mmCIF file of C-alpha atoms in Angstrom:
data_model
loop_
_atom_site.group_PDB
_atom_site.id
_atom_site.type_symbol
_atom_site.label_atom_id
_atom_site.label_comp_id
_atom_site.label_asym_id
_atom_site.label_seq_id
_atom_site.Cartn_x
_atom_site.Cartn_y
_atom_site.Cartn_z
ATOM 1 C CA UNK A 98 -64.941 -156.438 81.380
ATOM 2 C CA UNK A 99 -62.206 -153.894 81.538
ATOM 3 C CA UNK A 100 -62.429 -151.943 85.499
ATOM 4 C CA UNK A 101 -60.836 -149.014 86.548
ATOM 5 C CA UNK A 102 -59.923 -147.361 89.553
ATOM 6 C CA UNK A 103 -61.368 -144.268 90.093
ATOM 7 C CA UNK A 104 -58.753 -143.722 93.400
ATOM 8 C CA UNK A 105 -55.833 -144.727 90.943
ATOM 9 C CA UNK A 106 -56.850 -142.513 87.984
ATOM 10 C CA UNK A 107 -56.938 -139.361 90.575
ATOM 11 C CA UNK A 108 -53.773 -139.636 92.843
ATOM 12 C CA UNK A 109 -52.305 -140.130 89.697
ATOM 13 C CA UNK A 110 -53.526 -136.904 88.059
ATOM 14 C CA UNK A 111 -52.939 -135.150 91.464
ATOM 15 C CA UNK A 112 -49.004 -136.250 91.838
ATOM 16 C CA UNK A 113 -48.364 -135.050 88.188
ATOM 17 C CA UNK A 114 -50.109 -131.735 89.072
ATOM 18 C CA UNK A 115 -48.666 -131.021 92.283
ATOM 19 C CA UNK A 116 -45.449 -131.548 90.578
ATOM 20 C CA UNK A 117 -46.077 -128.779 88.037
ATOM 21 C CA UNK A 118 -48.412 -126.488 89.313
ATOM 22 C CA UNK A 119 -45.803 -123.427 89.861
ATOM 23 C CA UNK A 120 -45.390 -123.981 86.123
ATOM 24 C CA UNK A 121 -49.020 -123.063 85.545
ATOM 25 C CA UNK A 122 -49.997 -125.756 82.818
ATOM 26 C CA UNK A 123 -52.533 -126.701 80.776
ATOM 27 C CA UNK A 124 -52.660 -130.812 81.425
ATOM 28 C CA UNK A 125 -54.113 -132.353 78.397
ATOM 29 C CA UNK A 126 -54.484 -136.538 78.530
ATOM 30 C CA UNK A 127 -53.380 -138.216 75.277
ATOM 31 C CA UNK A 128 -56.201 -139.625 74.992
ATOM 32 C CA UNK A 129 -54.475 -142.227 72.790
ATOM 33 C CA UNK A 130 -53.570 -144.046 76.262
ATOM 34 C CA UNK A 131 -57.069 -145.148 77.005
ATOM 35 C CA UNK A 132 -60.144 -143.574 75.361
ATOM 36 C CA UNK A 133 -62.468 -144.478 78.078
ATOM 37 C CA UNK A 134 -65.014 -142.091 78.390
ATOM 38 C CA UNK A 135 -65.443 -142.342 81.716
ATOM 39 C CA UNK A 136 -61.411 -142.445 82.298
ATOM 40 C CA UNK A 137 -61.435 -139.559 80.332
ATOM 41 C CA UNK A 138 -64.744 -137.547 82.169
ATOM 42 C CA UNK A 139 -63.268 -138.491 85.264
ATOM 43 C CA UNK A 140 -60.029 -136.407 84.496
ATOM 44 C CA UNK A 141 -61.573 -133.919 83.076
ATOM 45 C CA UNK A 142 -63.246 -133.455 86.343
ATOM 46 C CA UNK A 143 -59.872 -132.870 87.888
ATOM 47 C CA UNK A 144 -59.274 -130.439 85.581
ATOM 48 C CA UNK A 145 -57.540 -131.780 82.670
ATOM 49 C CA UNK A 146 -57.815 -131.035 78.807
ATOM 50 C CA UNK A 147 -57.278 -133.865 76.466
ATOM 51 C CA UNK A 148 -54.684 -134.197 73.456
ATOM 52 C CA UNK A 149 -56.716 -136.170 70.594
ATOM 53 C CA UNK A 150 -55.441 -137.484 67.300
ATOM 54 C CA UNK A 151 -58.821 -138.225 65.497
ATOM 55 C CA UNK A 152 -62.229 -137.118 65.161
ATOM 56 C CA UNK A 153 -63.579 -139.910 66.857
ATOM 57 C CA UNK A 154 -61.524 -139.079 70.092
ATOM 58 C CA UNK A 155 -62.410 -135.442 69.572
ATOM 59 C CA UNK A 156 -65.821 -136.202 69.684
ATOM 60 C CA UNK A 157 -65.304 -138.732 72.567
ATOM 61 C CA UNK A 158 -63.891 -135.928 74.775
ATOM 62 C CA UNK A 159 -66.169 -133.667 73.660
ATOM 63 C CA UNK A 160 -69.356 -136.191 74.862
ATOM 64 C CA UNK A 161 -66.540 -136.141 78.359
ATOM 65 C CA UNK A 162 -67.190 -132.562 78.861
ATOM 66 C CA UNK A 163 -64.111 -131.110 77.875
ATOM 67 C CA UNK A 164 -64.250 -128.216 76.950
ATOM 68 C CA UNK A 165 -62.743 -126.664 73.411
ATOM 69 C CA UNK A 166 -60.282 -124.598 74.984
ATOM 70 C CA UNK A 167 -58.719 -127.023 76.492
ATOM 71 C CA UNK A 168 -58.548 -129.484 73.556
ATOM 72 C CA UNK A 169 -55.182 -129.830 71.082
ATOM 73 C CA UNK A 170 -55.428 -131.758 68.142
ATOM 74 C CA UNK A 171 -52.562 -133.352 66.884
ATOM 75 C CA UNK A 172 -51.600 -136.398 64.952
ATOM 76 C CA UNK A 173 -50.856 -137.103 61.078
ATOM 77 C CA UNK A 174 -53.220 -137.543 58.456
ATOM 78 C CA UNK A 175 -56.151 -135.131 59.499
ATOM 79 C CA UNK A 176 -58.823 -135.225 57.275
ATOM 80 C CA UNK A 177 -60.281 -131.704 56.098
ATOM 81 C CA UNK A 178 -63.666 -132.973 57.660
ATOM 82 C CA UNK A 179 -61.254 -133.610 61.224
ATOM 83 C CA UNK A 180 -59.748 -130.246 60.964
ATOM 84 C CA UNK A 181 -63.497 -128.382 60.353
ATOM 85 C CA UNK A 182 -64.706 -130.488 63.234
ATOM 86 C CA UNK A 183 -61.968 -129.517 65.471
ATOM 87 C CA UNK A 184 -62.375 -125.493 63.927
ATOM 88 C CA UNK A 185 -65.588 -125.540 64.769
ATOM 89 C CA UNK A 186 -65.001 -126.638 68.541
ATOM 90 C CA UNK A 187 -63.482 -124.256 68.916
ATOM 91 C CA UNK A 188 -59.799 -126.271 70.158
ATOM 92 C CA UNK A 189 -57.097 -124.460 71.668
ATOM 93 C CA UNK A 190 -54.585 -125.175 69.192
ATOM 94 C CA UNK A 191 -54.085 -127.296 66.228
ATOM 95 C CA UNK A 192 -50.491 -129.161 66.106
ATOM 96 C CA UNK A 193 -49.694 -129.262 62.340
ATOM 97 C CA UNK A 194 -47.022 -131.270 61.015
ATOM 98 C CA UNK A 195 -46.182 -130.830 57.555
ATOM 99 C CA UNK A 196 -46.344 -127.987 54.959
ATOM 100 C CA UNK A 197 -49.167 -129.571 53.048
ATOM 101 C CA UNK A 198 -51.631 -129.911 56.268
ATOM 102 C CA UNK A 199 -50.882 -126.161 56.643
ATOM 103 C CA UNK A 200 -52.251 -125.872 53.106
ATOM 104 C CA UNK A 201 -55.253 -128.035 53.670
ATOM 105 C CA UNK A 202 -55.560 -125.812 56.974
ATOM 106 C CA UNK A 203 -55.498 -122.678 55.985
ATOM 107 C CA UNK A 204 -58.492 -123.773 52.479
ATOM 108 C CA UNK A 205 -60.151 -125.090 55.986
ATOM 109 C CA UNK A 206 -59.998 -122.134 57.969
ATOM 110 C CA UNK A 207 -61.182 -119.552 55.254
ATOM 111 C CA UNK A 208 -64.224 -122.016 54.140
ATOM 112 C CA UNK A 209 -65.257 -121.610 57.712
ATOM 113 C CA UNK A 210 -64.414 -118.097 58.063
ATOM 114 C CA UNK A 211 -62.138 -118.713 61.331
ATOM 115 C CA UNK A 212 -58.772 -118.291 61.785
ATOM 116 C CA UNK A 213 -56.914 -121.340 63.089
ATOM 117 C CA UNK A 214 -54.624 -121.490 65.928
ATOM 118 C CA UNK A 215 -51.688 -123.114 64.971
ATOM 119 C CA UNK A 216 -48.754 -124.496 66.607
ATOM 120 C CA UNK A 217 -45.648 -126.122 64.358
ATOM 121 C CA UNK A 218 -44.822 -129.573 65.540
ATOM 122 C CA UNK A 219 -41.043 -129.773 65.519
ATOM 123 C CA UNK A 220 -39.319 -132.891 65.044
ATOM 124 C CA UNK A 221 -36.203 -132.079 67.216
ATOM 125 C CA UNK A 222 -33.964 -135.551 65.949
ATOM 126 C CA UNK A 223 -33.798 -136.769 69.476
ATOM 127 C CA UNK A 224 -33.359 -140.402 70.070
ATOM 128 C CA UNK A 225 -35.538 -141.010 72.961
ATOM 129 C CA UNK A 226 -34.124 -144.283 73.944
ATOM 130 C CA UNK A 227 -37.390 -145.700 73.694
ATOM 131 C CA UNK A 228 -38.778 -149.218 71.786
ATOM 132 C CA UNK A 229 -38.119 -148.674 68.064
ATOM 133 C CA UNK A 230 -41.973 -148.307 67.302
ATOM 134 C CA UNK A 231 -42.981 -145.816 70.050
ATOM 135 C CA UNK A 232 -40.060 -143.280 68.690
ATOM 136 C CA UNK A 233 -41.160 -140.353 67.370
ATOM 137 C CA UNK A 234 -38.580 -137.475 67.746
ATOM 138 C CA UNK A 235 -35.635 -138.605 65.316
ATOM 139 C CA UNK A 236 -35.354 -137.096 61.913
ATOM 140 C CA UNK A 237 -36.260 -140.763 60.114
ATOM 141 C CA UNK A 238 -39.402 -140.694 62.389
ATOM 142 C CA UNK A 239 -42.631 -139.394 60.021
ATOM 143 C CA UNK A 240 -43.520 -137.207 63.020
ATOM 144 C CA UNK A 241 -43.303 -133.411 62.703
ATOM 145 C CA UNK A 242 -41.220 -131.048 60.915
ATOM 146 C CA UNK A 243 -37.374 -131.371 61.241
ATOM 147 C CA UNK A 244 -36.429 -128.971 63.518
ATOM 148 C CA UNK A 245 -33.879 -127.244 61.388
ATOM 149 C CA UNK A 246 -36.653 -126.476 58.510
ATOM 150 C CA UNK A 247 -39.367 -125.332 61.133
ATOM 151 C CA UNK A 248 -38.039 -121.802 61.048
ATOM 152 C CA UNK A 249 -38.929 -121.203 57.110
ATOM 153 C CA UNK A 250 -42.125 -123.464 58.241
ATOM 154 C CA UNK A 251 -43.145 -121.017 60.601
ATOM 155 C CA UNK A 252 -42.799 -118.039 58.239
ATOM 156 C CA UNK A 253 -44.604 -120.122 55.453
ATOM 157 C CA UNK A 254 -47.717 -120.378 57.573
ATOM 158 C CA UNK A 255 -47.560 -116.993 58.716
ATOM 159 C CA UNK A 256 -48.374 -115.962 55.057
ATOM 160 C CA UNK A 257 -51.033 -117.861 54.868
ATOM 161 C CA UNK A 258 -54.841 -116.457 55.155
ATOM 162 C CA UNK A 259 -56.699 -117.978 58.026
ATOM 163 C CA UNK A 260 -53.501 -119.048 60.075
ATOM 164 C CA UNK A 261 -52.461 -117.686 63.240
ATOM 165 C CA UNK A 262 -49.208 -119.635 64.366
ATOM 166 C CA UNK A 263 -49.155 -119.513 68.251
ATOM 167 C CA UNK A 264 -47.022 -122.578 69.437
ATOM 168 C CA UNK A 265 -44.001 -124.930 68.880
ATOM 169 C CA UNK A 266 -45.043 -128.564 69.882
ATOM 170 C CA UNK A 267 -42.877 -131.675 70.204
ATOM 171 C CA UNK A 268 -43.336 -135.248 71.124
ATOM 172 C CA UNK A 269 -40.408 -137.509 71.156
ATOM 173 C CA UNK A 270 -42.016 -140.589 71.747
ATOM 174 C CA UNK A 271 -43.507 -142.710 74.876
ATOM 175 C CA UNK A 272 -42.105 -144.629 77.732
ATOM 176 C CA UNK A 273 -39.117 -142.605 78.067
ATOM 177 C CA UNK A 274 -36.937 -143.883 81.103
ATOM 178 C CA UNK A 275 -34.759 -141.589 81.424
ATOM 179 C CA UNK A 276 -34.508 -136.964 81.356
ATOM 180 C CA UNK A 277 -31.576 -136.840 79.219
ATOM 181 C CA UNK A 278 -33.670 -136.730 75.703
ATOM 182 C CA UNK A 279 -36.499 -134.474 77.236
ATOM 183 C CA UNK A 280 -33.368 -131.769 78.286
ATOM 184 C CA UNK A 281 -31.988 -132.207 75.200
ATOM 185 C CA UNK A 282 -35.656 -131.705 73.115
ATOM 186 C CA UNK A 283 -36.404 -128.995 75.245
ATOM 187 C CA UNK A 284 -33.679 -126.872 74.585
ATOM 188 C CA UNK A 285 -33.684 -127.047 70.858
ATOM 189 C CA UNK A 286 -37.184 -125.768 71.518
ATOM 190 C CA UNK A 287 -35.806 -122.929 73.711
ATOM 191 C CA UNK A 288 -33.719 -121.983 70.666
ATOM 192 C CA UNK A 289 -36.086 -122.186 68.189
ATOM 193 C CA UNK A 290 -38.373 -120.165 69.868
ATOM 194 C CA UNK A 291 -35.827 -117.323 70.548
ATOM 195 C CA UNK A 292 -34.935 -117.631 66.607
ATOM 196 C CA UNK A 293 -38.773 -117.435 66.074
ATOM 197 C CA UNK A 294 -39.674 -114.131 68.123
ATOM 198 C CA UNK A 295 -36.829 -112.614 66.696
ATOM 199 C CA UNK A 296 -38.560 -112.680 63.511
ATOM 200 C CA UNK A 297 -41.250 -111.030 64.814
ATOM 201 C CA UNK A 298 -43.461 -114.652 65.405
ATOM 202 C CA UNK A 299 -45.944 -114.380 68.603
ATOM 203 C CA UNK A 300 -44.796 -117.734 70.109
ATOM 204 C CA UNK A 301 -47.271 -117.945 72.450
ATOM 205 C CA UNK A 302 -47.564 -121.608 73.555
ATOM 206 C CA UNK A 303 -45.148 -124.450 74.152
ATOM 207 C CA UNK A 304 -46.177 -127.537 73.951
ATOM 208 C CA UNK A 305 -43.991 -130.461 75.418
ATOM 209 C CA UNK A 306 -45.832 -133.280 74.216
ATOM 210 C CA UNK A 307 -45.423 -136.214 76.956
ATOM 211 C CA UNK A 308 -43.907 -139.627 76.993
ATOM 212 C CA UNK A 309 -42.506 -140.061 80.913
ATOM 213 C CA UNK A 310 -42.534 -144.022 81.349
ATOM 214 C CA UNK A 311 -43.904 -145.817 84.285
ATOM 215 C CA UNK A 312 -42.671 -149.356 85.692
ATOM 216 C CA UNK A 313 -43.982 -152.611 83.408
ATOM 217 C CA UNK A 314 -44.408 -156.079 85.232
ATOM 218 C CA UNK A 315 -42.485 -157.102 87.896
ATOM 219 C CA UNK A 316 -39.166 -156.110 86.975
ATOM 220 C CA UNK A 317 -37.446 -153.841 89.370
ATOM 221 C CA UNK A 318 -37.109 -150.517 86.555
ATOM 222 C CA UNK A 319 -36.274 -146.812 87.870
ATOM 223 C CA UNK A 320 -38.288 -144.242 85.769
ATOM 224 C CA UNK A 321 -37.908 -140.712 86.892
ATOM 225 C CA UNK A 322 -40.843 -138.532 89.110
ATOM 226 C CA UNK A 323 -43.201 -136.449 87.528
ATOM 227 C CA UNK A 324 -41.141 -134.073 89.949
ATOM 228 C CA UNK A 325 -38.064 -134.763 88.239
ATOM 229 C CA UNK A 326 -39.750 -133.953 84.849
ATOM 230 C CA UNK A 327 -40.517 -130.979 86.296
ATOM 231 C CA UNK A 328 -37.444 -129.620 87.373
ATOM 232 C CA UNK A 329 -36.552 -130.172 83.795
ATOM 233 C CA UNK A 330 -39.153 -128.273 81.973
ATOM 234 C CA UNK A 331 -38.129 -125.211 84.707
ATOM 235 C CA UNK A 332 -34.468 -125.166 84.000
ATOM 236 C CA UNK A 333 -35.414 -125.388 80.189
ATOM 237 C CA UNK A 334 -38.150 -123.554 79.063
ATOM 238 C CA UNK A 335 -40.271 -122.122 82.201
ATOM 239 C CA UNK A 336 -38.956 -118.695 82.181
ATOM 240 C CA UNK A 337 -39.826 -117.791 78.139
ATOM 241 C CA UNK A 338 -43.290 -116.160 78.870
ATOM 242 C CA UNK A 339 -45.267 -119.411 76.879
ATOM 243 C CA UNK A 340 -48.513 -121.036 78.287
ATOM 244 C CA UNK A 341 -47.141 -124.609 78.606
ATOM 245 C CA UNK A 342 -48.774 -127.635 77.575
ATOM 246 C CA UNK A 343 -48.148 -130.806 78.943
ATOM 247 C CA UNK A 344 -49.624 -134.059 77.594
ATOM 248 C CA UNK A 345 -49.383 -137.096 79.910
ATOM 249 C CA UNK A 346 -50.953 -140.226 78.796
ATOM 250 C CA UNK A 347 -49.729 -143.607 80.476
ATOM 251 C CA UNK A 348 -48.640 -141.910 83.288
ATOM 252 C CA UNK A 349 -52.165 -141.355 84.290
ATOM 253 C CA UNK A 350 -53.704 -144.453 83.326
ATOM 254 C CA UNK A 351 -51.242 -147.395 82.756
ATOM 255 C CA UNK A 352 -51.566 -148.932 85.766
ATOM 256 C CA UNK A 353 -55.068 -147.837 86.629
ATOM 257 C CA UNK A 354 -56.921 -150.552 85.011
ATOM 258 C CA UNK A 355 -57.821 -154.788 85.623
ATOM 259 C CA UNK A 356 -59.318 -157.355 83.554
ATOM 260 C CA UNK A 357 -61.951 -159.314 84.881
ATOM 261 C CA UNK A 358 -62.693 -162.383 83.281
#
């Protein structure tokens, strides 16, 4: 039987918070780090939304008590069934990562009569520095659109009927030891965003994805504070007028767990 520590999962949730909250974010868990209801109910209670990548966590977080407005969707593949289920919740944002999911979208969205909030995952060819198979912000990773076509991406999807881009997102992959690739992501989002509003787009949300690493086994390894992220995302992107969104997975729960056998 898997246990977790309720104490753990909240001082946790608390130092990451505390650590952000002059930024004013919306915390959603990636729920992809542990899909424990009850990890997930009991930070929910804290406060947090959730950032699900299928309709089985959607539902799981759902059944948490999370509410739709604090839900983003993201991941590859969505299924037009996913994207009516996650429509129909009524989630604050859909992260979409290709041209033809905007197409299968926006049929979506006008079969349900609702418009769909949008936000264009940029893949911002990063290297995060990261194990090979956890990557997922350089331009051979299948993650997002490259960050030099999300301009015309943008203006693509604001064309389309039932649509409403609101956001840039970006996730350059997980256990990240280091700030230099988040300042460098960052900042390419700071520019595209400027480039965006120019062109008239409401950029409205900014989604950082998450990705800070936490110390494995019992190797001595220095991984930066959730206060050090922060100071970051401030001298980055905090002063362009976005609701933030910060996802946080392993962070919260990697160490908050035991196996009892």
């Amino acid at each position: 039987v898997y246990v977790y520590s309720t104490a753990t999962l909240e001082r946790h949730y608390r130092v990451f918070h505390e650590a952000v909250a002059d930024l004013e974010p919306l915390i959603c868990y990636a729920v992809k780090a542990n899909g424990n209801i009850a990890v997930v109910q009991t930070l929910a209670d804290l406060g947090a939304g959730a950032d699900v990548v299928s309709g089985g966590e959607l539902e799981a977080v759902l059944s948490a008590g999370v509410p739709g407005e604090k839900i983003v969707f993201s991941g590859i593949g969505k299924t037009a069934e996913e994207m009516a289920a996650a429509l129909r919740a009524g989630v604050l944002q859909i992260n979409v990562e290709s041209d033809p999911e905007l197409m299968a979208l926006s049929e979506v969205a006008q079969s349900l009569g609702i418009e769909a909030p949008v936000a264009i995952r940029v893949n911002p060819d990063v290297d995060a520095f990261t194990h090979d198979k956890i990557t997922t912000g350089r331009r051979e990773n299948k993650f997002g659109i490259e960050w030099t076509a999300a301009h015309a991406a943008c203006s693509r999807a604001a064309t389309l009927p039932g649509i409403d881009v609101c956001g840039v997102a970006c996730h350059i992959g997980s256990q990240l030891t280091t700030l230099a690739p988040f300042r460098e992501a960052f900042r390419r989002l700071r520019d595209l965003v400027a480039i965006l509003r120019a062109d008239g787009h409401r950029i409205r949300t900014l989604d950082l994805g998450g990705g800070l690493g936490i110390p494995h086994g019992d190797e001595p390894q220095t991984v930066p504070s959730p206060a050090a992220y922060a100071e970051v995302v401030r001298e980055t992107v905090a002063d362009l007028g976005c609701r933030l969104i910060l996802e946080p997975g392993r962070l919260l729960v990697g160490n908050a767990g035991v196996l009892v056998t």
